PDB file of C-alpha atoms in Angstrom:
ATOM      1  CA  GLY A 220     122.550  -7.384 -79.128  1.00 82.00           C
ATOM      2  CA  ASP A 221     119.218  -6.124 -80.406  1.00 90.00           C
ATOM      3  CA  SER A 222     116.765  -4.476 -78.047  1.00 94.00           C
ATOM      4  CA  VAL A 223     113.446  -2.705 -77.824  1.00 97.00           C
ATOM      5  CA  THR A 224     112.647  -0.068 -75.222  1.00 98.00           C
ATOM      6  CA  GLN A 225     109.238   0.989 -74.026  1.00 98.00           C
ATOM      7  CA  THR A 226     109.688   3.639 -71.388  1.00 95.00           C
ATOM      8  CA  GLU A 227     106.142   3.700 -70.001  1.00 96.00           C
ATOM      9  CA  GLY A 228     105.036   0.714 -68.028  1.00 96.00           C
ATOM     10  CA  GLN A 229     101.490   2.057 -67.759  1.00 97.00           C
ATOM     11  CA  VAL A 230      99.483   4.728 -69.506  1.00 98.00           C
ATOM     12  CA  THR A 231      96.049   5.920 -68.358  1.00 97.00           C
ATOM     13  CA  VAL A 232      93.896   7.855 -70.805  1.00 97.00           C
ATOM     14  CA  SER A 233      90.334   9.140 -70.791  1.00 97.00           C
ATOM     15  CA  GLU A 234      88.019   7.716 -73.458  1.00 97.00           C
ATOM     16  CA  SER A 235      88.023   9.659 -76.755  1.00 97.00           C
ATOM     17  CA  LYS A 236      91.413  11.216 -75.993  1.00 98.00           C
ATOM     18  CA  SER A 237      94.502  10.696 -78.107  1.00 98.00           C
ATOM     19  CA  LEU A 238      97.232   8.211 -77.291  1.00 97.00           C
ATOM     20  CA  ILE A 239     100.904   7.733 -77.975  1.00 98.00           C
ATOM     21  CA  ILE A 240     102.909   4.785 -76.690  1.00 98.00           C
ATOM     22  CA  ASN A 241     106.630   5.180 -77.182  1.00 98.00           C
ATOM     23  CA  CYS A 242     108.943   2.553 -78.670  1.00 98.00           C
ATOM     24  CA  THR A 243     112.586   2.848 -79.612  1.00 98.00           C
ATOM     25  CA  TYR A 244     114.829   0.087 -80.873  1.00 96.00           C
ATOM     26  CA  SER A 245     118.449  -0.815 -81.273  1.00 94.00           C
ATOM     27  CA  ALA A 246     119.291  -3.275 -84.022  1.00 90.00           C
ATOM     28  CA  THR A 247     123.040  -3.774 -83.913  1.00 83.00           C
ATOM     29  CA  SER A 248     123.028  -7.095 -85.744  1.00 79.00           C
ATOM     30  CA  ILE A 249     120.189  -6.484 -88.167  1.00 80.00           C
ATOM     31  CA  ALA A 250     120.683  -4.290 -91.212  1.00 80.00           C
ATOM     32  CA  TYR A 251     116.993  -3.895 -91.952  1.00 84.00           C
ATOM     33  CA  PRO A 252     114.885  -4.691 -88.881  1.00 91.00           C
ATOM     34  CA  ASN A 253     111.180  -5.318 -89.242  1.00 93.00           C
ATOM     35  CA  LEU A 254     108.929  -3.735 -86.606  1.00 96.00           C
ATOM     36  CA  PHE A 255     105.721  -4.927 -84.968  1.00 97.00           C
ATOM     37  CA  TRP A 256     103.143  -3.997 -82.403  1.00 98.00           C
ATOM     38  CA  TYR A 257     101.481  -6.872 -80.527  1.00 98.00           C
ATOM     39  CA  VAL A 258      98.588  -6.525 -78.112  1.00 98.00           C
ATOM     40  CA  ARG A 259      97.371  -8.707 -75.270  1.00 97.00           C
ATOM     41  CA  TYR A 260      93.750  -8.172 -74.287  1.00 97.00           C
ATOM     42  CA  PRO A 261      92.640  -9.449 -70.869  1.00 94.00           C
ATOM     43  CA  GLY A 262      92.322 -13.224 -70.890  1.00 92.00           C
ATOM     44  CA  GLU A 263      93.670 -13.580 -74.411  1.00 94.00           C
ATOM     45  CA  GLY A 264      96.940 -14.497 -76.032  1.00 94.00           C
ATOM     46  CA  LEU A 265      99.271 -12.025 -77.701  1.00 96.00           C
ATOM     47  CA  GLN A 266      98.097 -11.047 -81.182  1.00 96.00           C
ATOM     48  CA  LEU A 267      99.604  -8.975 -83.929  1.00 96.00           C
ATOM     49  CA  LEU A 268      98.235  -5.453 -84.143  1.00 97.00           C
ATOM     50  CA  LEU A 269     100.325  -4.101 -87.000  1.00 97.00           C
ATOM     51  CA  LYS A 270     103.651  -4.488 -88.716  1.00 95.00           C
ATOM     52  CA  VAL A 271     105.942  -2.435 -90.902  1.00 96.00           C
ATOM     53  CA  ILE A 272     108.665  -4.097 -92.893  1.00 92.00           C
ATOM     54  CA  THR A 273     110.280  -1.086 -94.558  1.00 92.00           C
ATOM     55  CA  ALA A 274     111.760   2.070 -93.013  1.00 93.00           C
ATOM     56  CA  GLY A 275     109.721   5.192 -93.690  1.00 95.00           C
ATOM     57  CA  GLN A 276     106.459   3.303 -94.050  1.00 96.00           C
ATOM     58  CA  LYS A 277     103.394   3.497 -91.827  1.00 98.00           C
ATOM     59  CA  GLY A 278     101.280   0.638 -90.610  1.00 97.00           C
ATOM     60  CA  SER A 279      97.734   0.871 -89.340  1.00 98.00           C
ATOM     61  CA  SER A 280      95.049  -1.331 -87.848  1.00 97.00           C
ATOM     62  CA  ARG A 281      91.917  -0.834 -85.718  1.00 96.00           C
ATOM     63  CA  GLY A 282      92.497   2.922 -85.674  1.00 97.00           C
ATOM     64  CA  PHE A 283      96.099   2.542 -84.451  1.00 98.00           C
ATOM     65  CA  GLU A 284      99.061   3.576 -86.535  1.00 98.00           C
ATOM     66  CA  ALA A 285     102.835   3.535 -86.249  1.00 98.00           C
ATOM     67  CA  THR A 286     105.569   4.903 -88.500  1.00 98.00           C
ATOM     68  CA  TYR A 287     108.964   3.199 -88.855  1.00 97.00           C
ATOM     69  CA  ASN A 288     111.470   6.013 -88.335  1.00 96.00           C
ATOM     70  CA  LYS A 289     115.004   4.850 -89.074  1.00 93.00           C
ATOM     71  CA  GLU A 290     116.592   8.206 -88.231  1.00 94.00           C
ATOM     72  CA  THR A 291     115.254   8.290 -84.701  1.00 96.00           C
ATOM     73  CA  THR A 292     115.063   4.463 -84.400  1.00 95.00           C
ATOM     74  CA  SER A 293     111.500   4.818 -83.206  1.00 97.00           C
ATOM     75  CA  PHE A 294     108.185   3.097 -83.864  1.00 98.00           C
ATOM     76  CA  HIS A 295     105.652   4.907 -81.677  1.00 98.00           C
ATOM     77  CA  LEU A 296     102.057   3.705 -81.534  1.00 98.00           C
ATOM     78  CA  GLN A 297      99.353   6.359 -81.867  1.00 98.00           C
ATOM     79  CA  LYS A 298      95.600   6.550 -81.882  1.00 98.00           C
ATOM     80  CA  ALA A 299      93.505   9.670 -82.285  1.00 98.00           C
ATOM     81  CA  SER A 300      90.605   8.637 -80.080  1.00 98.00           C
ATOM     82  CA  VAL A 301      90.824   5.651 -77.692  1.00 98.00           C
ATOM     83  CA  GLN A 302      87.958   3.515 -76.448  1.00 97.00           C
ATOM     84  CA  GLU A 303      87.550   1.484 -73.269  1.00 97.00           C
ATOM     85  CA  SER A 304      87.898  -1.670 -75.376  1.00 97.00           C
ATOM     86  CA  ASP A 305      91.481  -0.621 -76.229  1.00 98.00           C
ATOM     87  CA  SER A 306      92.525  -1.342 -72.646  1.00 98.00           C
ATOM     88  CA  ALA A 307      95.238  -3.970 -72.969  1.00 98.00           C
ATOM     89  CA  VAL A 308      98.989  -4.474 -72.826  1.00 98.00           C
ATOM     90  CA  TYR A 309     100.886  -3.354 -75.935  1.00 98.00           C
ATOM     91  CA  TYR A 310     104.277  -4.766 -76.931  1.00 98.00           C
ATOM     92  CA  CYS A 311     106.660  -3.366 -79.494  1.00 98.00           C
ATOM     93  CA  ALA A 312     108.875  -5.944 -81.188  1.00 97.00           C
ATOM     94  CA  LEU A 313     111.462  -6.352 -83.900  1.00 95.00           C
ATOM     95  CA  SER A 314     112.769  -9.166 -86.035  1.00 93.00           C
ATOM     96  CA  ASP A 315     114.882  -9.793 -89.069  1.00 88.00           C
ATOM     97  CA  LEU A 316     112.635 -11.530 -91.582  1.00 84.00           C
ATOM     98  CA  ALA A 317     115.596 -11.843 -93.979  1.00 85.00           C
ATOM     99  CA  THR A 318     117.420 -14.282 -91.689  1.00 85.00           C
ATOM    100  CA  GLN A 319     114.962 -15.379 -88.992  1.00 87.00           C
ATOM    101  CA  VAL A 320     111.675 -17.211 -88.823  1.00 89.00           C
ATOM    102  CA  VAL A 321     108.635 -14.995 -88.436  1.00 90.00           C
ATOM    103  CA  GLY A 322     108.111 -15.718 -84.729  1.00 93.00           C
ATOM    104  CA  GLN A 323     111.700 -14.982 -83.694  1.00 93.00           C
ATOM    105  CA  LEU A 324     110.876 -11.692 -82.029  1.00 95.00           C
ATOM    106  CA  THR A 325     112.694  -9.334 -79.690  1.00 96.00           C
ATOM    107  CA  PHE A 326     110.035  -7.699 -77.532  1.00 98.00           C
ATOM    108  CA  GLY A 327     109.881  -4.605 -75.393  1.00 98.00           C
ATOM    109  CA  SER A 328     108.669  -4.913 -71.825  1.00 98.00           C
ATOM    110  CA  GLY A 329     105.156  -3.775 -72.679  1.00 98.00           C
ATOM    111  CA  THR A 330     102.925  -0.802 -71.895  1.00 98.00           C
ATOM    112  CA  ARG A 331      99.653  -1.369 -70.093  1.00 98.00           C
ATOM    113  CA  LEU A 332      96.949   0.957 -71.440  1.00 98.00           C
ATOM    114  CA  GLN A 333      94.032   1.735 -69.174  1.00 98.00           C
ATOM    115  CA  VAL A 334      91.191   3.693 -70.775  1.00 98.00           C
ATOM    116  CA  TYR A 335      88.547   5.079 -68.452  1.00 96.00           C
ATOM    117  CA  ALA A 336      85.106   6.422 -69.303  1.00 92.00           C
TER     118      ALA A 336
ATOM    119  CA  ASP B   2      90.480 -23.972 -84.980  1.00 77.00           C
ATOM    120  CA  THR B   3      92.995 -21.125 -85.038  1.00 78.00           C
ATOM    121  CA  THR B   4      93.981 -21.331 -81.408  1.00 90.00           C
ATOM    122  CA  VAL B   5      97.151 -22.415 -79.711  1.00 97.00           C
ATOM    123  CA  LYS B   6      96.306 -24.387 -76.601  1.00 97.00           C
ATOM    124  CA  GLN B   7      98.461 -24.505 -73.529  1.00 97.00           C
ATOM    125  CA  ASN B   8      98.033 -26.889 -70.641  1.00 89.00           C
ATOM    126  CA  PRO B   9      97.848 -26.393 -67.802  1.00 92.00           C
ATOM    127  CA  ARG B  10      97.054 -22.689 -67.422  1.00 94.00           C
ATOM    128  CA  TYR B  11      98.553 -22.656 -63.932  1.00 97.00           C
ATOM    129  CA  LYS B  12     101.203 -24.941 -62.524  1.00 98.00           C
ATOM    130  CA  LEU B  13     102.763 -25.176 -59.111  1.00 98.00           C
ATOM    131  CA  ALA B  14     106.115 -26.945 -58.836  1.00 98.00           C
ATOM    132  CA  ARG B  15     108.589 -27.683 -56.051  1.00 98.00           C
ATOM    133  CA  VAL B  16     112.194 -26.618 -56.193  1.00 98.00           C
ATOM    134  CA  GLY B  17     114.332 -29.386 -57.625  1.00 97.00           C
ATOM    135  CA  LYS B  18     111.428 -31.184 -59.307  1.00 98.00           C
ATOM    136  CA  PRO B  19     110.886 -31.537 -63.045  1.00 97.00           C
ATOM    137  CA  VAL B  20     108.270 -29.526 -64.935  1.00 97.00           C
ATOM    138  CA  ASN B  21     106.672 -30.348 -68.277  1.00 97.00           C
ATOM    139  CA  LEU B  22     104.471 -27.828 -70.105  1.00 97.00           C
ATOM    140  CA  ILE B  23     102.389 -28.753 -73.118  1.00 97.00           C
ATOM    141  CA  CYS B  24     101.344 -26.817 -76.166  1.00 98.00           C
ATOM    142  CA  SER B  25      99.233 -27.865 -79.139  1.00 98.00           C
ATOM    143  CA  GLN B  26      97.891 -26.459 -82.375  1.00 97.00           C
ATOM    144  CA  THR B  27      95.867 -27.945 -85.235  1.00 93.00           C
ATOM    145  CA  MET B  28      96.720 -25.384 -87.892  1.00 94.00           C
ATOM    146  CA  ASN B  29      99.478 -27.543 -89.441  1.00 93.00           C
ATOM    147  CA  HIS B  30     102.039 -24.912 -88.522  1.00 95.00           C
ATOM    148  CA  ASP B  31     105.655 -25.814 -89.237  1.00 95.00           C
ATOM    149  CA  THR B  32     107.192 -23.740 -86.432  1.00 96.00           C
ATOM    150  CA  MET B  33     106.407 -23.729 -82.719  1.00 98.00           C
ATOM    151  CA  TYR B  34     107.997 -21.428 -80.180  1.00 98.00           C
ATOM    152  CA  TRP B  35     108.363 -21.061 -76.422  1.00 98.00           C
ATOM    153  CA  TYR B  36     108.764 -17.685 -74.736  1.00 98.00           C
ATOM    154  CA  GLN B  37     109.314 -16.868 -71.058  1.00 98.00           C
ATOM    155  CA  LYS B  38     107.651 -13.769 -69.624  1.00 97.00           C
ATOM    156  CA  LYS B  39     108.495 -12.418 -66.149  1.00 97.00           C
ATOM    157  CA  PRO B  40     106.696  -9.464 -64.522  1.00 95.00           C
ATOM    158  CA  ASN B  41     107.792  -6.095 -65.933  1.00 93.00           C
ATOM    159  CA  GLN B  42     110.110  -7.787 -68.406  1.00 96.00           C
ATOM    160  CA  ALA B  43     109.879  -8.441 -72.109  1.00 97.00           C
ATOM    161  CA  PRO B  44     108.803 -11.858 -73.368  1.00 97.00           C
ATOM    162  CA  LYS B  45     111.998 -13.716 -74.143  1.00 97.00           C
ATOM    163  CA  LEU B  46     112.368 -16.392 -76.778  1.00 97.00           C
ATOM    164  CA  LEU B  47     113.709 -19.600 -75.270  1.00 97.00           C
ATOM    165  CA  LEU B  48     113.620 -21.967 -78.241  1.00 97.00           C
ATOM    166  CA  PHE B  49     111.667 -22.949 -81.314  1.00 97.00           C
ATOM    167  CA  TYR B  50     111.110 -25.971 -83.479  1.00 97.00           C
ATOM    168  CA  TYR B  51     111.142 -25.560 -87.218  1.00 95.00           C
ATOM    169  CA  ASP B  52     109.593 -28.828 -88.317  1.00 93.00           C
ATOM    170  CA  LYS B  53     111.687 -31.371 -86.399  1.00 95.00           C
ATOM    171  CA  ILE B  54     114.719 -29.137 -85.883  1.00 95.00           C
ATOM    172  CA  LEU B  55     115.152 -27.621 -82.452  1.00 95.00           C
ATOM    173  CA  ASN B  56     116.782 -24.208 -82.122  1.00 94.00           C
ATOM    174  CA  ARG B  57     117.647 -23.029 -78.628  1.00 93.00           C
ATOM    175  CA  GLU B  58     118.772 -19.544 -77.670  1.00 91.00           C
ATOM    176  CA  ALA B  59     122.393 -19.462 -76.526  1.00 88.00           C
ATOM    177  CA  ASP B  60     121.764 -18.007 -73.053  1.00 86.00           C
ATOM    178  CA  THR B  61     119.090 -20.551 -72.121  1.00 85.00           C
ATOM    179  CA  PHE B  62     120.583 -23.543 -73.853  1.00 81.00           C
ATOM    180  CA  GLU B  63     121.199 -25.625 -70.773  1.00 88.00           C
ATOM    181  CA  LYS B  64     118.114 -24.616 -68.819  1.00 93.00           C
ATOM    182  CA  PHE B  65     115.313 -25.851 -71.055  1.00 96.00           C
ATOM    183  CA  GLN B  66     114.625 -28.890 -73.139  1.00 95.00           C
ATOM    184  CA  SER B  67     111.854 -29.443 -75.615  1.00 97.00           C
ATOM    185  CA  SER B  68     110.321 -32.160 -77.708  1.00 97.00           C
ATOM    186  CA  ARG B  69     107.947 -32.224 -80.665  1.00 97.00           C
ATOM    187  CA  PRO B  70     106.595 -35.728 -81.116  1.00 96.00           C
ATOM    188  CA  ASN B  71     104.400 -34.647 -84.021  1.00 95.00           C
ATOM    189  CA  ASN B  72     103.410 -31.508 -85.926  1.00 94.00           C
ATOM    190  CA  SER B  73     100.694 -30.562 -83.449  1.00 96.00           C
ATOM    191  CA  PHE B  74     102.407 -30.865 -80.081  1.00 97.00           C
ATOM    192  CA  CYS B  75     105.386 -29.256 -78.450  1.00 98.00           C
ATOM    193  CA  SER B  76     106.546 -29.517 -74.836  1.00 97.00           C
ATOM    194  CA  LEU B  77     108.850 -27.455 -72.676  1.00 97.00           C
ATOM    195  CA  TYR B  78     110.772 -29.397 -70.071  1.00 97.00           C
ATOM    196  CA  ILE B  79     112.640 -28.154 -67.038  1.00 97.00           C
ATOM    197  CA  GLY B  80     114.724 -30.912 -65.453  1.00 96.00           C
ATOM    198  CA  SER B  81     115.108 -29.363 -62.021  1.00 96.00           C
ATOM    199  CA  ALA B  82     113.017 -26.290 -61.286  1.00 97.00           C
ATOM    200  CA  GLY B  83     114.518 -23.377 -59.394  1.00 97.00           C
ATOM    201  CA  LEU B  84     112.797 -20.285 -58.031  1.00 98.00           C
ATOM    202  CA  GLU B  85     114.085 -18.337 -61.012  1.00 97.00           C
ATOM    203  CA  TYR B  86     111.905 -20.389 -63.325  1.00 97.00           C
ATOM    204  CA  SER B  87     108.737 -18.861 -61.925  1.00 98.00           C
ATOM    205  CA  ALA B  88     107.239 -17.016 -64.907  1.00 98.00           C
ATOM    206  CA  MET B  89     104.551 -17.068 -67.567  1.00 98.00           C
ATOM    207  CA  TYR B  90     105.454 -19.400 -70.441  1.00 98.00           C
ATOM    208  CA  LEU B  91     103.998 -18.521 -73.820  1.00 98.00           C
ATOM    209  CA  CYS B  92     103.737 -20.931 -76.708  1.00 98.00           C
ATOM    210  CA  ALA B  93     103.303 -19.717 -80.272  1.00 98.00           C
ATOM    211  CA  SER B  94     103.144 -21.191 -83.758  1.00 97.00           C
ATOM    212  CA  SER B  95     103.443 -20.027 -87.337  1.00 95.00           C
ATOM    213  CA  ARG B  96     103.656 -21.292 -90.886  1.00 92.00           C
ATOM    214  CA  ASP B  97     106.058 -19.902 -93.493  1.00 84.00           C
ATOM    215  CA  TRP B  98     105.815 -16.092 -93.375  1.00 80.00           C
ATOM    216  CA  GLY B  99     102.310 -16.070 -92.033  1.00 84.00           C
ATOM    217  CA  LYS B 100     100.773 -14.799 -88.864  1.00 89.00           C
ATOM    218  CA  VAL B 101     102.146 -15.858 -85.484  1.00 95.00           C
ATOM    219  CA  PHE B 102      99.516 -17.264 -83.125  1.00 96.00           C
ATOM    220  CA  PHE B 103     100.128 -17.152 -79.385  1.00 97.00           C
ATOM    221  CA  GLY B 104      98.525 -19.225 -76.661  1.00 97.00           C
ATOM    222  CA  LYS B 105      97.183 -17.752 -73.446  1.00 97.00           C
ATOM    223  CA  GLY B 106     100.195 -18.970 -71.499  1.00 97.00           C
ATOM    224  CA  THR B 107     100.991 -21.210 -68.550  1.00 98.00           C
ATOM    225  CA  ARG B 108     101.794 -19.473 -65.281  1.00 98.00           C
ATOM    226  CA  LEU B 109     104.467 -21.503 -63.473  1.00 98.00           C
ATOM    227  CA  THR B 110     105.109 -20.902 -59.794  1.00 98.00           C
ATOM    228  CA  VAL B 111     108.056 -22.657 -58.212  1.00 98.00           C
ATOM    229  CA  VAL B 112     108.078 -22.929 -54.426  1.00 98.00           C
TER     230      VAL B 112
END
């Protein structure tokens, strides 16, 4: 089946430092997977941070960016300078928008980001 | 109102008893979903309604039921709760190829 792997359960970063959260995927049943990053802020529901539909493209939002790399099957999330307000849980996800409804998502297990001042 | 509401936020249930979780949205979304989230695990899609058509994932087919009496409401029903059902249950909704909105979740504890 299809799967998403996030190897770090928690990442702690000092404010203004750079960040990378790793995500790799395996899409055995999807020819052209679509990739997403969702974020859950404390006390809130999951919300879409960014998405990339096409391999080789980059998505960006709120200073975060991620590039869909088909060769390495990766979709790492990066930010040049994090803020305390970025503290949240980040989930990588994939879907097949060609054959599935938009909310049919395969998620990774999430990475908790803690930013300290 | 662009929120997905889930009630209750916390629920305690006894082993062997039924559980009914409620979700609502007023965005006229055609699709509503239920996910299960256990600690240190990925959110897992259980089922979704596209309009009045229920789609259940193969590996959870017999464990969960759902109903959607109208466009705004969707329930998740567990006929006989077991300890393994303790989890956070996330409801979400969407329309066409638009944004997916998630609720804050219901934390179910089975004792």
